[in-house]
Amino acid sequence: MKNITVPENFEKRQKVLNEDTVPLNHHGVLNHEVVLSDRDDDSHDNDVDIITKSRPKTRKPDLYKVVLLNDDYTPMDFVISVLEHFFNKGGEEATRIMLEVHRKGVGIAGVFTYEIAETKVGQVTNFSRQHEHPLQCTMEKE
């Protein structure tokens, strides 16, 4: 990519152009006849402003595992219903996760962005308490 500088005699201060630069005149209209050069002299006297489209640097959000923890009191059927209702798991997958919680002490219900994981943890915890079960649900950064 070659950088081209706008001569200093423009109304705006000197800017460096890149491939995303769009030359506009002072009315904000695309000006196709603008001649830009990397020379720094007074030979060009166009009334042109240069705007540069900047692309924000985005990154994928951090993901969090929503984890169910085993306890000796919550019925297996209740855990399955939680997985089906709050995590949209089918019957077989919900049963598999429930058995993982039962046998290993912990099971991953799903992986979500922070806000969604936090919401799911709160929903499961509230639902469990409403039904007088001590089921614990937490989140861990993946």
mmCIF file of C-alpha atoms in Angstrom:
data_model
loop_
_atom_site.group_PDB
_atom_site.id
_atom_site.type_symbol
_atom_site.label_atom_id
_atom_site.label_comp_id
_atom_site.label_asym_id
_atom_site.label_seq_id
_atom_site.Cartn_x
_atom_site.Cartn_y
_atom_site.Cartn_z
ATOM 1 C CA MET A 1 0.000 0.000 0.000
ATOM 2 C CA LYS A 2 1.408 3.382 -1.003
ATOM 3 C CA ASN A 3 0.768 6.331 1.275
ATOM 4 C CA ILE A 4 -0.099 9.603 -0.426
ATOM 5 C CA THR A 5 -0.048 12.867 1.460
ATOM 6 C CA VAL A 6 -2.329 15.774 0.678
ATOM 7 C CA PRO A 7 -0.525 19.061 -0.038
ATOM 8 C CA GLU A 8 -0.465 21.396 2.949
ATOM 9 C CA ASN A 9 -2.384 24.149 1.165
ATOM 10 C CA PHE A 10 -5.699 22.389 1.790
ATOM 11 C CA GLU A 11 -7.963 23.903 4.408
ATOM 12 C CA LYS A 12 -7.554 20.860 6.623
ATOM 13 C CA ARG A 13 -4.172 19.869 7.999
ATOM 14 C CA GLN A 14 -2.144 17.285 6.150
ATOM 15 C CA LYS A 15 -3.480 13.730 6.329
ATOM 16 C CA VAL A 16 -2.094 10.434 5.167
ATOM 17 C CA LEU A 17 -4.343 8.479 2.841
ATOM 18 C CA ASN A 18 -4.873 4.755 2.645
ATOM 19 C CA GLU A 19 -6.989 2.453 0.520
ATOM 20 C CA ASP A 20 -10.163 3.308 2.519
ATOM 21 C CA THR A 21 -9.917 7.068 1.853
ATOM 22 C CA VAL A 22 -12.759 8.773 0.024
ATOM 23 C CA PRO A 23 -12.017 12.257 -1.424
ATOM 24 C CA LEU A 24 -14.952 14.653 -0.957
ATOM 25 C CA ASN A 25 -15.349 18.307 -1.823
ATOM 26 C CA HIS A 26 -16.456 20.844 0.782
ATOM 27 C CA HIS A 27 -20.121 19.972 0.067
ATOM 28 C CA GLY A 28 -19.552 16.356 1.020
ATOM 29 C CA VAL A 29 -19.879 15.181 -2.574
ATOM 30 C CA LEU A 30 -17.550 12.566 -4.003
ATOM 31 C CA ASN A 31 -15.038 14.369 -6.193
ATOM 32 C CA HIS A 32 -13.670 12.076 -8.908
ATOM 33 C CA GLU A 33 -11.419 14.674 -10.473
ATOM 34 C CA VAL A 34 -9.189 15.329 -7.508
ATOM 35 C CA VAL A 35 -5.526 14.931 -8.313
ATOM 36 C CA LEU A 36 -3.496 14.003 -5.303
ATOM 37 C CA SER A 37 0.217 13.825 -5.299
ATOM 38 C CA ASP A 38 2.932 13.154 -2.793
ATOM 39 C CA ARG A 39 4.638 16.432 -3.718
ATOM 40 C CA ASP A 40 4.600 19.182 -1.126
ATOM 41 C CA ASP A 41 4.178 22.269 -3.297
ATOM 42 C CA ASP A 42 1.455 24.772 -4.202
ATOM 43 C CA SER A 43 0.691 23.388 -7.661
ATOM 44 C CA HIS A 44 -2.674 21.931 -6.558
ATOM 45 C CA ASP A 45 -5.335 24.304 -5.299
ATOM 46 C CA ASN A 46 -8.438 22.081 -5.089
ATOM 47 C CA ASP A 47 -11.080 22.742 -2.441
ATOM 48 C CA VAL A 48 -11.243 19.187 -1.147
ATOM 49 C CA ASP A 49 -11.572 17.600 2.263
ATOM 50 C CA ILE A 50 -10.451 14.042 2.803
ATOM 51 C CA ILE A 51 -12.330 11.698 5.093
ATOM 52 C CA THR A 52 -10.980 8.355 6.120
ATOM 53 C CA LYS A 53 -13.254 5.460 6.935
ATOM 54 C CA SER A 54 -11.821 3.721 9.927
ATOM 55 C CA ARG A 55 -12.789 0.180 10.702
ATOM 56 C CA PRO A 56 -13.147 -0.457 14.393
ATOM 57 C CA LYS A 57 -10.979 -3.276 15.595
ATOM 58 C CA THR A 58 -13.411 -5.844 16.842
ATOM 59 C CA ARG A 59 -12.668 -9.088 18.524
ATOM 60 C CA LYS A 60 -14.822 -12.013 19.416
ATOM 61 C CA PRO A 61 -16.285 -11.745 22.906
ATOM 62 C CA ASP A 62 -14.985 -13.988 25.654
ATOM 63 C CA LEU A 63 -17.062 -17.093 26.175
ATOM 64 C CA TYR A 64 -18.202 -18.570 29.475
ATOM 65 C CA LYS A 65 -19.261 -22.103 30.354
ATOM 66 C CA VAL A 66 -22.468 -22.411 32.344
ATOM 67 C CA VAL A 67 -21.885 -25.287 34.742
ATOM 68 C CA LEU A 68 -24.315 -27.296 36.849
ATOM 69 C CA LEU A 69 -22.979 -28.727 40.115
ATOM 70 C CA ASN A 70 -24.090 -31.977 41.692
ATOM 71 C CA ASP A 71 -25.843 -32.123 45.048
ATOM 72 C CA ASP A 72 -27.491 -34.932 46.998
ATOM 73 C CA TYR A 73 -31.007 -33.444 47.005
ATOM 74 C CA THR A 74 -32.008 -32.172 43.558
ATOM 75 C CA PRO A 75 -33.942 -34.858 41.625
ATOM 76 C CA MET A 76 -32.477 -35.978 38.297
ATOM 77 C CA ASP A 77 -35.749 -35.224 36.526
ATOM 78 C CA PHE A 78 -35.578 -31.627 37.736
ATOM 79 C CA VAL A 79 -32.042 -31.223 36.320
ATOM 80 C CA ILE A 80 -33.247 -32.632 32.988
ATOM 81 C CA SER A 81 -36.168 -30.189 32.918
ATOM 82 C CA VAL A 82 -33.798 -27.269 33.674
ATOM 83 C CA LEU A 83 -31.540 -28.308 30.792
ATOM 84 C CA GLU A 84 -34.497 -28.627 28.424
ATOM 85 C CA HIS A 85 -36.188 -25.407 29.493
ATOM 86 C CA PHE A 86 -33.266 -22.974 29.977
ATOM 87 C CA PHE A 87 -30.664 -24.450 27.616
ATOM 88 C CA ASN A 88 -32.916 -25.826 24.854
ATOM 89 C CA LYS A 89 -31.449 -29.313 25.142
ATOM 90 C CA GLY A 90 -33.251 -32.317 23.718
ATOM 91 C CA GLY A 91 -34.234 -35.196 25.994
ATOM 92 C CA GLU A 92 -31.217 -37.375 25.194
ATOM 93 C CA GLU A 93 -28.677 -34.560 25.490
ATOM 94 C CA ALA A 94 -30.267 -33.308 28.716
ATOM 95 C CA THR A 95 -30.087 -36.831 30.159
ATOM 96 C CA ARG A 96 -26.432 -37.184 29.119
ATOM 97 C CA ILE A 97 -25.502 -33.862 30.795
ATOM 98 C CA MET A 98 -27.515 -34.754 33.891
ATOM 99 C CA LEU A 99 -25.647 -38.070 34.179
ATOM 100 C CA GLU A 100 -22.350 -36.224 33.795
ATOM 101 C CA VAL A 101 -23.353 -33.918 36.657
ATOM 102 C CA HIS A 102 -24.403 -36.924 38.740
ATOM 103 C CA ARG A 103 -21.280 -39.040 38.061
ATOM 104 C CA LYS A 104 -18.540 -36.410 37.796
ATOM 105 C CA GLY A 105 -20.020 -33.740 40.036
ATOM 106 C CA VAL A 106 -20.147 -31.134 37.297
ATOM 107 C CA GLY A 107 -21.614 -30.766 33.821
ATOM 108 C CA ILE A 108 -21.497 -28.082 31.148
ATOM 109 C CA ALA A 109 -24.977 -26.893 30.232
ATOM 110 C CA GLY A 110 -23.752 -24.502 27.510
ATOM 111 C CA VAL A 111 -21.198 -21.913 26.415
ATOM 112 C CA PHE A 112 -22.279 -18.289 26.008
ATOM 113 C CA THR A 113 -21.099 -14.691 26.051
ATOM 114 C CA TYR A 114 -20.770 -13.158 29.520
ATOM 115 C CA GLU A 115 -24.174 -11.461 29.623
ATOM 116 C CA ILE A 116 -26.088 -14.486 28.397
ATOM 117 C CA ALA A 117 -24.210 -16.845 30.729
ATOM 118 C CA GLU A 118 -24.872 -14.523 33.662
ATOM 119 C CA THR A 119 -28.577 -14.394 32.800
ATOM 120 C CA LYS A 120 -28.838 -18.190 32.497
ATOM 121 C CA VAL A 121 -27.103 -18.687 35.861
ATOM 122 C CA GLY A 122 -29.580 -16.304 37.496
ATOM 123 C CA GLN A 123 -32.582 -17.937 35.823
ATOM 124 C CA VAL A 124 -31.548 -21.453 36.842
ATOM 125 C CA THR A 125 -30.732 -20.384 40.402
ATOM 126 C CA ASN A 126 -34.058 -18.555 40.823
ATOM 127 C CA PHE A 127 -36.034 -21.416 39.279
ATOM 128 C CA SER A 128 -34.312 -23.939 41.550
ATOM 129 C CA ARG A 129 -35.025 -21.867 44.665
ATOM 130 C CA GLN A 130 -38.663 -21.386 43.655
ATOM 131 C CA HIS A 131 -38.984 -25.165 43.487
ATOM 132 C CA GLU A 132 -37.039 -25.574 46.754
ATOM 133 C CA HIS A 133 -34.052 -27.345 45.208
ATOM 134 C CA PRO A 134 -30.434 -26.536 46.061
ATOM 135 C CA LEU A 135 -29.169 -26.984 42.468
ATOM 136 C CA GLN A 136 -26.144 -24.766 41.932
ATOM 137 C CA CYS A 137 -25.318 -23.171 38.609
ATOM 138 C CA THR A 138 -22.136 -21.191 37.998
ATOM 139 C CA MET A 139 -20.155 -19.795 35.110
ATOM 140 C CA GLU A 140 -16.472 -20.133 34.225
ATOM 141 C CA LYS A 141 -14.431 -18.381 31.581
ATOM 142 C CA GLU A 142 -13.666 -20.794 28.793
#
